[in-house]
PDB file of N, CA and C and ligand atoms in Angstrom:
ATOM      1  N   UNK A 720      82.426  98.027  95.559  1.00 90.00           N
ATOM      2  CA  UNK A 720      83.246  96.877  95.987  1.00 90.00           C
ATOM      3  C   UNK A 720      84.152  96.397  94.856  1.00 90.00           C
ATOM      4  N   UNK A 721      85.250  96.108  95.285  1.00 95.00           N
ATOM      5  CA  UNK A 721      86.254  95.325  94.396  1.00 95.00           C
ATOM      6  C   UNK A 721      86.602  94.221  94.288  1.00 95.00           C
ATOM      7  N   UNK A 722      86.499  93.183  93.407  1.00 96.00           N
ATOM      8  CA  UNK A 722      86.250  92.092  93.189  1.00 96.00           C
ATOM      9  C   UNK A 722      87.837  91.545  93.406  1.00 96.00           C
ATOM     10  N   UNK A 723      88.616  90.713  93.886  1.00 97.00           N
ATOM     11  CA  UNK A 723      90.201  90.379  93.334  1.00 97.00           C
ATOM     12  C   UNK A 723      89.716  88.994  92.783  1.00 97.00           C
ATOM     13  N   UNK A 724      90.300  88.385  91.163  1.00 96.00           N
ATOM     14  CA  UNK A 724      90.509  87.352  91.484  1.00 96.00           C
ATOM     15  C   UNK A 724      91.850  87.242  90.729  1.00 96.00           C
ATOM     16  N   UNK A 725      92.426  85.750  91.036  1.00 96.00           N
ATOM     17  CA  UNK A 725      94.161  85.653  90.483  1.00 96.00           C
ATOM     18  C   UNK A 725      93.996  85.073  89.373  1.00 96.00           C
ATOM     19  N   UNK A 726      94.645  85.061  88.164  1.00 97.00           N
ATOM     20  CA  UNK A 726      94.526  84.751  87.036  1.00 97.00           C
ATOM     21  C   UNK A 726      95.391  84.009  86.946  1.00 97.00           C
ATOM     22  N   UNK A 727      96.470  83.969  87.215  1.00 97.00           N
ATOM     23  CA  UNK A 727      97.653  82.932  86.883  1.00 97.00           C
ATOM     24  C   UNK A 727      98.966  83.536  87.517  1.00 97.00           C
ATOM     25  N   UNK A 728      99.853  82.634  88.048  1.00 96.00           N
ATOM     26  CA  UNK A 728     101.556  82.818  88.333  1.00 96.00           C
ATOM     27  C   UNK A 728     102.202  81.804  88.202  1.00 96.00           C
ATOM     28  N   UNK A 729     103.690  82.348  87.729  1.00 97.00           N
ATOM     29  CA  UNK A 729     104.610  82.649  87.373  1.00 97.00           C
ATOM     30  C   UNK A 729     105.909  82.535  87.989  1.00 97.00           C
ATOM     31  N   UNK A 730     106.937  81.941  88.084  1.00 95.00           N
ATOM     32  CA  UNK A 730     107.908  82.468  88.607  1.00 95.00           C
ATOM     33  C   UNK A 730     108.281  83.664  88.794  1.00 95.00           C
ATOM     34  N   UNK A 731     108.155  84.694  87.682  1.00 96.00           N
ATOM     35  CA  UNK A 731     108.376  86.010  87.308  1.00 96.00           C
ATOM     36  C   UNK A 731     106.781  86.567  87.840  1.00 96.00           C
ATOM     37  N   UNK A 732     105.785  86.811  87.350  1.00 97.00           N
ATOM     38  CA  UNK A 732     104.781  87.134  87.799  1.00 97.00           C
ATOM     39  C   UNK A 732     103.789  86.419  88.412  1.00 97.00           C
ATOM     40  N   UNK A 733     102.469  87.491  88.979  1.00 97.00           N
ATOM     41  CA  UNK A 733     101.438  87.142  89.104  1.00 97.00           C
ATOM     42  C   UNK A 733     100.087  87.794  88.873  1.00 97.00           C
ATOM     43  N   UNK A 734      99.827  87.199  88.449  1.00 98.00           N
ATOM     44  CA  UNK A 734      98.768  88.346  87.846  1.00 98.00           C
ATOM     45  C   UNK A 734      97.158  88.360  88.488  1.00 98.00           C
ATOM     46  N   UNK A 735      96.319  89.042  88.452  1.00 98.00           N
ATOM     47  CA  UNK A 735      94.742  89.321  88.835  1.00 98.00           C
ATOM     48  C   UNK A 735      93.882  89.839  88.119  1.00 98.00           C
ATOM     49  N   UNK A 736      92.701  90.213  87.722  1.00 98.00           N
ATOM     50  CA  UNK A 736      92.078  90.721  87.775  1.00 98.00           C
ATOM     51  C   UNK A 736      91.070  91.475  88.623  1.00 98.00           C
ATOM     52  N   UNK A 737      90.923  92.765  88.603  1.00 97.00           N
ATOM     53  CA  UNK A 737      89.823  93.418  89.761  1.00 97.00           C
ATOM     54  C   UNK A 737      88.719  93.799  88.870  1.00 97.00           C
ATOM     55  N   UNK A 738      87.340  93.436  89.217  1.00 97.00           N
ATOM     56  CA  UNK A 738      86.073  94.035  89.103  1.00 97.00           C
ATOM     57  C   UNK A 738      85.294  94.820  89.989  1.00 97.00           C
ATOM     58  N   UNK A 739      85.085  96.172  89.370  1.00 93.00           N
ATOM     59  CA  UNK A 739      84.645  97.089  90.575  1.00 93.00           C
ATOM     60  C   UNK A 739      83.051  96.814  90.225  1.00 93.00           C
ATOM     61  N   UNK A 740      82.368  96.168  91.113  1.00 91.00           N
ATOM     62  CA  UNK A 740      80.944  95.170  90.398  1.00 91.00           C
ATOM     63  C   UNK A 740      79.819  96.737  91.016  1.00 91.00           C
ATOM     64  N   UNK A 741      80.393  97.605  90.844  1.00 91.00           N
ATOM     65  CA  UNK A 741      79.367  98.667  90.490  1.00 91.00           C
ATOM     66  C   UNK A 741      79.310  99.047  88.990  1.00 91.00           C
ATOM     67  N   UNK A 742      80.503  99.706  88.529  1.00 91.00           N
ATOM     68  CA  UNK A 742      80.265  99.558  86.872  1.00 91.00           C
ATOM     69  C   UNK A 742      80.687  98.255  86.803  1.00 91.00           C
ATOM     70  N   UNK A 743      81.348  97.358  86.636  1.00 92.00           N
ATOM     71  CA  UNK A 743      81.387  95.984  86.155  1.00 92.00           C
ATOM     72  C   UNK A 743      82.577  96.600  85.303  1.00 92.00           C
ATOM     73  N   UNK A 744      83.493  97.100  85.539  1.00 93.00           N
ATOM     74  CA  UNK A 744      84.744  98.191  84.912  1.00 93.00           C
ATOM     75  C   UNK A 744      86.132  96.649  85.840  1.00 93.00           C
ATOM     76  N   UNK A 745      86.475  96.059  84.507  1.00 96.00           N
ATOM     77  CA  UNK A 745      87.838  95.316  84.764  1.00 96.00           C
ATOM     78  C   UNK A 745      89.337  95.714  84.586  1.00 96.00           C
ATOM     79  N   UNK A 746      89.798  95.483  85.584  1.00 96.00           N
ATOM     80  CA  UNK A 746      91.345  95.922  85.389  1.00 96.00           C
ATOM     81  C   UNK A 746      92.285  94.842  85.783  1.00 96.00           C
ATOM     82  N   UNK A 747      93.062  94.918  84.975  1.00 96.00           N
ATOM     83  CA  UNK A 747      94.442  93.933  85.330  1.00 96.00           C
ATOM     84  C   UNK A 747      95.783  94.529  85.749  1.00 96.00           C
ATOM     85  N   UNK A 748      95.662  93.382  86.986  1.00 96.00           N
ATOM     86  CA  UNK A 748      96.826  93.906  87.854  1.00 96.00           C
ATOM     87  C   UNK A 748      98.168  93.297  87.780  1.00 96.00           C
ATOM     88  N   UNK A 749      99.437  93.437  87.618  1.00 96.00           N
ATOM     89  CA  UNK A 749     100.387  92.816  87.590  1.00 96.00           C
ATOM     90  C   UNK A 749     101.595  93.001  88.719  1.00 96.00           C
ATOM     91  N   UNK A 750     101.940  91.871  89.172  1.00 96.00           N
ATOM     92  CA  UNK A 750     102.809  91.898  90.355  1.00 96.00           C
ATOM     93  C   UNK A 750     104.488  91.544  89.722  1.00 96.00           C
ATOM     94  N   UNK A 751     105.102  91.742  89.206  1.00 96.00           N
ATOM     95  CA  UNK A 751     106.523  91.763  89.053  1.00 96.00           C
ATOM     96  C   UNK A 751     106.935  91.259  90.131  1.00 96.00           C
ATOM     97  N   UNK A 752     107.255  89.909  90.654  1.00 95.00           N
ATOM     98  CA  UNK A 752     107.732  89.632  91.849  1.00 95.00           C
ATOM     99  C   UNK A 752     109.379  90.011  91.297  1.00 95.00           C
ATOM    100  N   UNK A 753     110.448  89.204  90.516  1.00 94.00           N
ATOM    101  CA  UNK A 753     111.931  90.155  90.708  1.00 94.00           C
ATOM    102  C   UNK A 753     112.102  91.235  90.768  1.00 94.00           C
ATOM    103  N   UNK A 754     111.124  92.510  90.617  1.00 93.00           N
ATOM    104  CA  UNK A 754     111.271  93.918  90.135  1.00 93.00           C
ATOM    105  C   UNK A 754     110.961  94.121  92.020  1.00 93.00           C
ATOM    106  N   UNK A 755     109.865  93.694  92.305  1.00 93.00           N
ATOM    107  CA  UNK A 755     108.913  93.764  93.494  1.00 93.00           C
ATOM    108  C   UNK A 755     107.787  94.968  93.347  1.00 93.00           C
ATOM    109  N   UNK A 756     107.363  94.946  91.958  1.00 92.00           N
ATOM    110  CA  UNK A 756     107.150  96.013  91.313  1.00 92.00           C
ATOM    111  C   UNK A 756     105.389  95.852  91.290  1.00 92.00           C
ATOM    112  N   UNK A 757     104.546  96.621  91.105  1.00 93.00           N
ATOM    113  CA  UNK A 757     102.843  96.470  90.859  1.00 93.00           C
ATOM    114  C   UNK A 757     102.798  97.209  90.047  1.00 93.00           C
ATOM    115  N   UNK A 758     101.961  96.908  88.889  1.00 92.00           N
ATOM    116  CA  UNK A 758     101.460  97.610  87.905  1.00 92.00           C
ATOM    117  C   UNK A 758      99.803  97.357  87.456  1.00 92.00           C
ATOM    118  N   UNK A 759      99.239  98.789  86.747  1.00 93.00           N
ATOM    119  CA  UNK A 759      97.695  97.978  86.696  1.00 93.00           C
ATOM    120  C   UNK A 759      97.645  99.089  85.479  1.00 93.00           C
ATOM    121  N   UNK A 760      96.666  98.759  84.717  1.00 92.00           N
ATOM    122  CA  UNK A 760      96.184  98.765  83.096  1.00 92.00           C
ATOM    123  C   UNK A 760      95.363 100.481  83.276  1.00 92.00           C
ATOM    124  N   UNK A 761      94.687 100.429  84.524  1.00 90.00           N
ATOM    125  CA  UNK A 761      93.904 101.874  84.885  1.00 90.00           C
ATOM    126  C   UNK A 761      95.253 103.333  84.727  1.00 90.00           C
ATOM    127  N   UNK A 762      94.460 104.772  84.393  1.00 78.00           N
ATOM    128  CA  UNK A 762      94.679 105.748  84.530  1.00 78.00           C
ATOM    129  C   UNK A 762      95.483 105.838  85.915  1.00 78.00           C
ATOM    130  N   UNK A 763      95.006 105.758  86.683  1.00 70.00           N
ATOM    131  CA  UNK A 763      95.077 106.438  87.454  1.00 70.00           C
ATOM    132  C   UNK A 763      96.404 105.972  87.827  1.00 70.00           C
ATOM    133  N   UNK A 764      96.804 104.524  87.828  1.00 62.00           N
ATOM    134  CA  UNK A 764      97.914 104.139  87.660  1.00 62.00           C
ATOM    135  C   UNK A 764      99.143 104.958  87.110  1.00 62.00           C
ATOM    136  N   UNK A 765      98.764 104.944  85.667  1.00 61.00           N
ATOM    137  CA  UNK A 765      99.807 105.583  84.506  1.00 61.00           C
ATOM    138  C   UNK A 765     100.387 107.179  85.193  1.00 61.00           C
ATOM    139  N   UNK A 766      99.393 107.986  85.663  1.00 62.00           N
ATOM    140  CA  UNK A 766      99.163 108.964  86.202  1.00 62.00           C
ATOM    141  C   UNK A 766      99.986 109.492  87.328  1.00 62.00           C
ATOM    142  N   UNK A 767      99.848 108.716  88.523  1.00 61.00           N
ATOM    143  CA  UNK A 767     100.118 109.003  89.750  1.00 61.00           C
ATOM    144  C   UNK A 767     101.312 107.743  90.258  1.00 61.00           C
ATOM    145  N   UNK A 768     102.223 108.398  91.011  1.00 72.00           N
ATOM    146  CA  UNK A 768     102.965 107.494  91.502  1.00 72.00           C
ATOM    147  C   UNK A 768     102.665 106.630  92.576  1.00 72.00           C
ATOM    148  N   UNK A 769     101.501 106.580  93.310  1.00 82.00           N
ATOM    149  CA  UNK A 769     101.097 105.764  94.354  1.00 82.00           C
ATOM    150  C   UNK A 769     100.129 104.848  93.255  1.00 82.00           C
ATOM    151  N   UNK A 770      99.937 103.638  94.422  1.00 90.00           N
ATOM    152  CA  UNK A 770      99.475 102.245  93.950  1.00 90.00           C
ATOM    153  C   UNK A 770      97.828 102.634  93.845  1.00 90.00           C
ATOM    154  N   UNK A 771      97.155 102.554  92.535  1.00 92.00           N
ATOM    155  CA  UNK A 771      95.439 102.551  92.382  1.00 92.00           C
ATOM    156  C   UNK A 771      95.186 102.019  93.448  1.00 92.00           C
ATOM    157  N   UNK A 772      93.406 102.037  93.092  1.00 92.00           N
ATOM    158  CA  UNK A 772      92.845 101.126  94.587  1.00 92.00           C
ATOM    159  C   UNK A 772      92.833  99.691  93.766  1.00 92.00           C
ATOM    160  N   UNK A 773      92.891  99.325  92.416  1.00 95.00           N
ATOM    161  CA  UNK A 773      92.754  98.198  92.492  1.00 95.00           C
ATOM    162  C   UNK A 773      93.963  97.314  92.776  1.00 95.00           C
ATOM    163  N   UNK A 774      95.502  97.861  92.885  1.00 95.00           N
ATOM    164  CA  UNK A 774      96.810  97.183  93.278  1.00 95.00           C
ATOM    165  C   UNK A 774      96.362  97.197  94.968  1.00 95.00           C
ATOM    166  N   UNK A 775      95.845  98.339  95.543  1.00 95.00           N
ATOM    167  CA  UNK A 775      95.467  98.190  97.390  1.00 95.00           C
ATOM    168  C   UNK A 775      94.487  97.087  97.078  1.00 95.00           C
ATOM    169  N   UNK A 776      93.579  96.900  95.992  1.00 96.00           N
ATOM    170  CA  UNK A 776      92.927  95.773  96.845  1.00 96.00           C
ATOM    171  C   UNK A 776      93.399  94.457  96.565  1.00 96.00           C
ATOM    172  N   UNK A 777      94.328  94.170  95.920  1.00 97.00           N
ATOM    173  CA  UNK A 777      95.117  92.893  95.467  1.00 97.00           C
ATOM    174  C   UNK A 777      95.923  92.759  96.909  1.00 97.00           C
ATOM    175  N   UNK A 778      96.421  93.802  97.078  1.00 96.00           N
ATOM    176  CA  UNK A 778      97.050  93.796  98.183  1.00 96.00           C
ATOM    177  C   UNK A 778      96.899  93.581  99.572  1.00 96.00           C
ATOM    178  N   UNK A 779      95.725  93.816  99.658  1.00 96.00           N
ATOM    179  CA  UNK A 779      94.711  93.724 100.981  1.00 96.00           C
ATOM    180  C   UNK A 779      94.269  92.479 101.298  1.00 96.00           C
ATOM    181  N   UNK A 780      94.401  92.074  99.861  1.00 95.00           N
ATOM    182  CA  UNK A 780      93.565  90.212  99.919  1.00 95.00           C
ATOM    183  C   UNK A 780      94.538  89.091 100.054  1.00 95.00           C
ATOM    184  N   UNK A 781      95.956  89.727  99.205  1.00 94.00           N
ATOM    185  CA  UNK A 781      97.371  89.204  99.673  1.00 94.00           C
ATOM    186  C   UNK A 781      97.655  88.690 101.019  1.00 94.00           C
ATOM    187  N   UNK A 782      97.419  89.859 101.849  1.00 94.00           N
ATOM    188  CA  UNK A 782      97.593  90.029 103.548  1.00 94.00           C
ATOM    189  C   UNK A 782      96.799  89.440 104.522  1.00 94.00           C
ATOM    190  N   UNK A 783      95.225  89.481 103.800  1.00 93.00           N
ATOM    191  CA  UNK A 783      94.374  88.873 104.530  1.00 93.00           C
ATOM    192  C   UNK A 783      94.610  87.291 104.280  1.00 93.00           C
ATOM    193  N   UNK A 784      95.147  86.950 103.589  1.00 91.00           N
ATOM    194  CA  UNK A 784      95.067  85.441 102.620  1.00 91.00           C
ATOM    195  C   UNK A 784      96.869  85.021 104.529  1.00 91.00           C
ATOM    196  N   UNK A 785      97.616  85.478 104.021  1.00 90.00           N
ATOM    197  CA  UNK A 785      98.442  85.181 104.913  1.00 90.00           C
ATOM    198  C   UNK A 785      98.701  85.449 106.412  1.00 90.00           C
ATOM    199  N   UNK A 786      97.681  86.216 106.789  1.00 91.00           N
ATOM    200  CA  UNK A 786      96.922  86.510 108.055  1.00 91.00           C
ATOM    201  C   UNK A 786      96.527  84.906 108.384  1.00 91.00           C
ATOM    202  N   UNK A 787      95.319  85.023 107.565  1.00 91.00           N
ATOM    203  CA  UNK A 787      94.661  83.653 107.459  1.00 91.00           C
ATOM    204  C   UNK A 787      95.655  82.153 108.006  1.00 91.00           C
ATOM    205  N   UNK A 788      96.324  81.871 106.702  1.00 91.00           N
ATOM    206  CA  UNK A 788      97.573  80.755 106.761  1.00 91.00           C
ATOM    207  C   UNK A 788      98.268  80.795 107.856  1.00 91.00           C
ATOM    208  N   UNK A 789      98.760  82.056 108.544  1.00 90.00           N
ATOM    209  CA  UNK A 789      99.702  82.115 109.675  1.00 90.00           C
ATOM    210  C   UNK A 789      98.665  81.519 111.076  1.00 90.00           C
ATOM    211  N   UNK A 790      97.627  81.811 111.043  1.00 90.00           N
ATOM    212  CA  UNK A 790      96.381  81.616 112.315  1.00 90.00           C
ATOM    213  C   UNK A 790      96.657  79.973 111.951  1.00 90.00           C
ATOM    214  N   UNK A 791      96.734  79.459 110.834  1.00 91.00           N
ATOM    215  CA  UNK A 791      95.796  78.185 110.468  1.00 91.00           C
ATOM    216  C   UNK A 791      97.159  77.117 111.205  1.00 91.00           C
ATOM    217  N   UNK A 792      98.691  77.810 110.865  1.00 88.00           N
ATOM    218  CA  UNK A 792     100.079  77.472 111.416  1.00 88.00           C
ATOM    219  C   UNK A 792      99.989  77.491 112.802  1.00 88.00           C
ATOM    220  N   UNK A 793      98.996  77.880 113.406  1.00 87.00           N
ATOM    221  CA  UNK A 793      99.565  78.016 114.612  1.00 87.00           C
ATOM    222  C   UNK A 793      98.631  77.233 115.501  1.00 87.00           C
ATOM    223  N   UNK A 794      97.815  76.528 114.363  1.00 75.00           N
ATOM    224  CA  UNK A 794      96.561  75.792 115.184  1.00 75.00           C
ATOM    225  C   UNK A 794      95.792  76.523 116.162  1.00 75.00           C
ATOM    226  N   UNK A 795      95.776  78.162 116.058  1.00 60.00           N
ATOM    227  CA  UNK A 795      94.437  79.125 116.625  1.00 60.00           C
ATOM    228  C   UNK A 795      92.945  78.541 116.510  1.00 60.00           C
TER     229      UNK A 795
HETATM  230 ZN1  LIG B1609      94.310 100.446  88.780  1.00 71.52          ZN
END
Protein backbone atom coordinates (compact mmCIF):
# COMPACT_ATOMS: atom_id res chain seq x y z
CA UNK A 1 0.00 0.00 0.00
CA UNK A 2 0.91 3.56 -0.69
CA UNK A 3 0.68 6.03 1.70
CA UNK A 4 -0.02 9.88 -0.10
CA UNK A 5 0.43 12.61 2.14
CA UNK A 6 0.77 16.55 0.89
CA UNK A 7 3.55 18.35 2.26
CA UNK A 8 3.05 21.78 1.20
CA UNK A 9 1.81 24.17 -1.97
CA UNK A 10 2.72 26.67 -3.76
CA UNK A 11 1.63 28.76 -6.39
CA UNK A 12 4.29 27.09 -8.54
CA UNK A 13 4.18 23.70 -6.81
CA UNK A 14 2.88 21.01 -4.83
CA UNK A 15 4.43 18.70 -3.28
CA UNK A 16 3.80 14.98 -1.31
CA UNK A 17 5.25 12.48 0.05
CA UNK A 18 4.47 8.58 -0.63
CA UNK A 19 5.20 5.74 1.87
CA UNK A 20 5.06 2.31 0.53
CA UNK A 21 4.31 1.06 4.44
CA UNK A 22 5.61 -2.39 3.36
CA UNK A 23 9.31 -1.36 3.27
CA UNK A 24 8.53 1.99 4.92
CA UNK A 25 10.68 3.20 1.52
CA UNK A 26 9.74 7.30 1.15
CA UNK A 27 9.53 9.17 -1.94
CA UNK A 28 8.88 12.67 -2.90
CA UNK A 29 6.64 13.65 -5.37
CA UNK A 30 6.56 16.93 -7.16
CA UNK A 31 3.74 18.47 -9.17
CA UNK A 32 5.00 21.50 -11.35
CA UNK A 33 1.61 22.99 -11.74
CA UNK A 34 3.01 25.88 -14.73
CA UNK A 35 5.06 23.08 -16.43
CA UNK A 36 1.85 20.63 -15.68
CA UNK A 37 4.71 18.50 -15.15
CA UNK A 38 5.16 15.32 -12.21
CA UNK A 39 8.28 14.41 -11.02
CA UNK A 40 9.40 11.88 -8.18
CA UNK A 41 12.95 11.28 -6.48
CA UNK A 42 12.52 7.14 -7.34
CA UNK A 43 14.47 5.21 -10.21
CA UNK A 44 12.10 4.23 -11.83
CA UNK A 45 11.06 7.68 -12.49
CA UNK A 46 14.59 8.90 -13.77
CA UNK A 47 14.41 5.75 -15.95
CA UNK A 48 11.23 5.41 -17.75
CA UNK A 49 9.11 7.92 -19.39
CA UNK A 50 5.74 6.99 -17.85
CA UNK A 51 4.60 8.30 -14.36
CA UNK A 52 6.02 5.72 -11.18
CA UNK A 53 3.34 4.25 -9.11
CA UNK A 54 4.05 6.70 -6.56
CA UNK A 55 3.05 9.99 -9.08
CA UNK A 56 -0.33 7.26 -10.01
CA UNK A 57 -0.91 7.24 -6.51
CA UNK A 58 -0.76 11.05 -5.86
CA UNK A 59 -2.80 11.06 -8.64
CA UNK A 60 -5.46 8.71 -7.78
CA UNK A 61 -5.97 10.53 -4.44
CA UNK A 62 -6.04 13.92 -6.46
CA UNK A 63 -9.22 12.47 -8.33
CA UNK A 64 -10.70 10.72 -5.60
CA UNK A 65 -10.34 14.01 -3.36
CA UNK A 66 -12.43 15.90 -6.33
CA UNK A 67 -14.80 13.10 -7.04
CA UNK A 68 -15.50 13.59 -3.45
CA UNK A 69 -15.96 17.73 -3.51
CA UNK A 70 -17.98 17.51 -6.78
CA UNK A 71 -20.71 14.81 -4.90
CA UNK A 72 -20.45 17.18 -1.77
CA UNK A 73 -21.46 20.38 -4.68
CA UNK A 74 -24.17 18.79 -5.64
CA UNK A 75 -25.71 18.01 -2.27
CA UNK A 76 -25.72 13.93 -3.28
ZN1 LIG B 1 8.40 7.31 -7.94
Amino acid sequence: MLAVKKDYETARNKAFTVVNSENNKKHSVLFKIDKNEWSCDCKWNSLKETHCSHIKAVISKLDKEKVKSLIKNLGV
